[in-house]
Coordinates of C-alpha atoms in Angstrom, one line a residue:
S1 CA 8.3 53.2 -112.3
A2 CA 9.3 54.7 -108.6
A3 CA 9.1 52.1 -105.9
S4 CA 9.9 51.6 -102.6
G5 CA 12.7 49.6 -100.6
P6 CA 17.3 50.2 -101.9
V7 CA 18.0 53.0 -104.2
A8 CA 20.0 52.1 -107.4
E9 CA 23.2 53.8 -107.2
G10 CA 26.5 54.3 -108.9
G11 CA 26.3 55.0 -112.8
V12 CA 22.4 54.3 -112.9
G13 CA 19.4 56.2 -114.8
G14 CA 20.2 60.0 -114.3
G15 CA 24.5 59.3 -113.1
A16 CA 25.2 56.7 -116.1
G17 CA 27.1 59.5 -118.0
M18 CA 28.7 61.0 -115.0
T19 CA 32.0 61.3 -113.5
S20 CA 33.2 62.6 -110.0
Y21 CA 36.6 63.4 -108.9
G22 CA 37.9 62.0 -112.4
F23 CA 36.0 58.6 -111.5
K24 CA 33.1 56.9 -112.5
G25 CA 30.2 58.9 -110.4
G26 CA 26.4 58.9 -110.4
I27 CA 23.7 58.5 -108.1
G28 CA 24.9 57.9 -104.8
T29 CA 22.6 57.8 -101.1
S30 CA 22.0 58.2 -97.5
S31 CA 20.5 59.1 -94.2
R32 CA 20.3 59.7 -91.1
L33 CA 18.3 59.8 -88.3
V34 CA 18.2 62.5 -85.6
S35 CA 18.1 61.2 -82.0
K36 CA 14.7 60.9 -79.9
D37 CA 15.6 63.4 -78.1
H38 CA 15.4 65.7 -80.9
G39 CA 12.5 65.0 -82.4
G40 CA 13.5 61.3 -83.8
Y41 CA 13.1 62.9 -87.8
T42 CA 14.7 61.3 -90.5
V43 CA 17.1 63.2 -93.6
G44 CA 17.8 61.5 -96.4
V45 CA 19.8 62.6 -99.2
L46 CA 20.2 61.4 -103.0
V47 CA 22.9 63.0 -105.6
N48 CA 23.8 62.8 -109.1
A49 CA 27.5 63.5 -108.6
N50 CA 29.4 64.8 -111.7
H51 CA 32.3 67.5 -110.1
G52 CA 35.3 68.0 -108.9
T53 CA 39.1 67.4 -110.4
R54 CA 40.7 64.1 -109.5
E55 CA 43.6 66.1 -107.3
Q56 CA 40.6 67.5 -104.8
L57 CA 39.0 64.0 -104.0
T58 CA 39.3 63.4 -99.8
I59 CA 38.0 61.2 -98.0
A60 CA 37.9 60.8 -94.0
G61 CA 41.0 63.9 -94.5
V62 CA 43.2 61.7 -96.4
P63 CA 44.1 63.3 -99.7
V64 CA 43.1 60.3 -101.5
G65 CA 43.0 62.3 -105.2
Q66 CA 45.9 63.2 -104.6
E67 CA 47.5 59.7 -104.2
L68 CA 45.6 58.5 -107.3
R69 CA 46.9 61.0 -109.4
G70 CA 48.3 59.2 -112.5
Y71 CA 45.8 56.4 -112.2
P72 CA 44.8 56.0 -115.0
A73 CA 44.7 59.5 -116.5
E74 CA 42.1 61.5 -115.6
R75 CA 39.4 62.7 -119.0
A76 CA 39.5 66.9 -119.1
R77 CA 36.4 68.6 -118.4
S78 CA 35.3 72.3 -119.0
A79 CA 32.5 72.1 -116.5
S80 CA 30.5 69.9 -114.5
S81 CA 27.5 70.1 -111.4
I82 CA 26.2 68.0 -108.8
V83 CA 22.8 67.9 -108.2
M84 CA 22.2 66.8 -103.9
V85 CA 18.4 66.8 -102.9
A86 CA 17.5 66.6 -99.1
A87 CA 13.6 65.3 -97.7
T88 CA 13.1 65.1 -94.5
D89 CA 9.7 64.4 -92.2
A90 CA 10.7 67.1 -89.8
P91 CA 8.1 69.9 -90.0
L92 CA 10.2 73.1 -91.8
S93 CA 9.2 76.1 -93.2
A94 CA 10.6 77.4 -96.6
R95 CA 13.3 79.6 -95.3
Q96 CA 14.2 76.5 -92.8
L97 CA 14.2 73.6 -95.7
E98 CA 16.5 76.2 -97.8
R99 CA 18.9 76.4 -94.6
L100 CA 19.2 72.7 -94.6
A101 CA 19.6 73.0 -98.6
L102 CA 22.6 74.9 -98.0
R103 CA 23.9 72.6 -95.2
M104 CA 24.4 70.3 -98.1
A105 CA 27.5 72.1 -99.9
M106 CA 29.2 71.5 -96.2
G107 CA 29.2 67.7 -96.3
L108 CA 30.7 68.1 -100.3
A109 CA 33.1 70.2 -99.1
R110 CA 34.1 67.3 -97.0
T111 CA 34.8 65.3 -99.9
G112 CA 37.1 67.8 -100.9
A113 CA 35.0 70.1 -103.9
T114 CA 35.3 74.0 -103.9
A115 CA 32.6 74.8 -106.1
N116 CA 34.5 75.7 -108.9
T117 CA 33.7 79.3 -110.8
S118 CA 31.5 76.6 -113.7
S119 CA 30.0 74.5 -111.0
G120 CA 26.4 74.3 -111.7
D121 CA 26.1 73.0 -108.1
L122 CA 22.2 72.4 -107.1
M123 CA 20.6 72.1 -103.6
L124 CA 16.9 71.1 -103.0
A125 CA 15.3 70.0 -99.7
F126 CA 11.6 69.0 -99.2
S127 CA 9.3 68.2 -96.1
T128 CA 7.5 65.2 -96.1
A129 CA 5.6 66.7 -92.7
K130 CA 1.8 67.0 -93.0
F131 CA 0.9 70.3 -94.7
G132 CA -0.2 72.9 -91.9
T133 CA 2.3 71.0 -89.4
V134 CA 3.7 73.9 -87.3
P135 CA 7.1 74.4 -88.5
L136 CA 9.7 73.4 -85.6
A137 CA 11.6 76.2 -83.8
D138 CA 15.2 77.3 -85.5
E139 CA 16.7 76.5 -82.0
R140 CA 15.9 72.9 -83.0
L141 CA 17.3 72.7 -86.5
T142 CA 20.9 72.5 -85.3
P143 CA 20.9 68.4 -85.5
L144 CA 19.0 68.3 -88.5
Y145 CA 22.0 70.6 -89.9
Q146 CA 24.3 68.1 -88.5
A147 CA 22.2 64.9 -90.7
V148 CA 22.4 66.4 -93.8
V149 CA 26.1 67.4 -93.9
D150 CA 27.1 63.6 -92.6
A151 CA 24.2 62.1 -95.0
T152 CA 25.6 64.3 -98.3
E153 CA 29.5 63.3 -97.9
E154 CA 28.2 60.0 -97.4
S155 CA 25.9 60.4 -100.3
V156 CA 29.0 61.6 -102.7
L157 CA 31.5 58.7 -102.0
N158 CA 28.5 56.0 -101.7
S159 CA 28.5 57.3 -105.5
L160 CA 32.1 56.7 -106.1
A161 CA 32.2 53.4 -104.3
L162 CA 29.8 51.9 -106.7
G163 CA 30.7 53.5 -109.8
T164 CA 32.8 51.3 -112.1
D165 CA 34.6 51.6 -115.1
V166 CA 33.6 52.6 -118.1
V167 CA 33.6 53.9 -121.8
G168 CA 32.4 56.7 -123.1
A169 CA 29.8 57.4 -126.4
D170 CA 32.9 59.1 -127.4
G171 CA 35.6 56.0 -126.9
T172 CA 36.8 57.5 -124.2
P173 CA 37.5 55.6 -120.0
C174 CA 36.5 56.4 -117.5
P175 CA 37.5 54.2 -114.0
G176 CA 35.4 53.0 -111.1
L177 CA 37.4 54.4 -108.0
P178 CA 40.2 51.4 -106.9
L179 CA 39.0 50.6 -103.6
D180 CA 41.5 48.5 -102.6
R181 CA 43.7 51.1 -102.9
V182 CA 41.8 53.7 -101.3
V183 CA 41.2 51.2 -98.1
A184 CA 45.0 50.5 -98.4
M185 CA 45.5 54.0 -98.2
L186 CA 43.3 55.2 -95.5
K187 CA 44.1 52.2 -93.0
S188 CA 47.7 53.8 -93.5
R189 CA 47.0 56.7 -92.1
G190 CA 44.7 55.5 -89.6
A191 CA 41.6 56.8 -91.3
I192 CA 39.9 53.4 -90.9
R193 CA 40.7 49.9 -89.0

């Protein structure tokens, strides 16, 4: 059922049963356009967020999860993971794509993740450039790295922003992120206007 257009986010598809930082997680996506001076390439990221503990959640440098520690009690989990996929139209070699994929961990870390011992975090990157196109010189990759870090961070936050309160198959509730409280927190700390 693949189609062009906006990607459904939140608790949809493979993201239906996912929990991120103790809140309803799931699918999140974002993209960045590198400036024309650096090739005008696009980097898109899609995540399936199912990771982290409540106290880890950080948004714009604000320890949101610590502030929401008791909202409502977080379900105990033995293991978690996140799947992160980056796509770009930049012509990159397999080695360069691996480097791009690894940078997604930096965007994830901005949201508070620490790659717990039991984490099964997966990162994959691919290029849609025509096969046989000469890869970019390594010196030109930094803007793509910045793009993938930023897009990964936003993708994780989008998955949380679009999560809604649900009750699991075992009857355990999983709350959506209380956006009104988060916005108030971020405003009070000067992170947003």
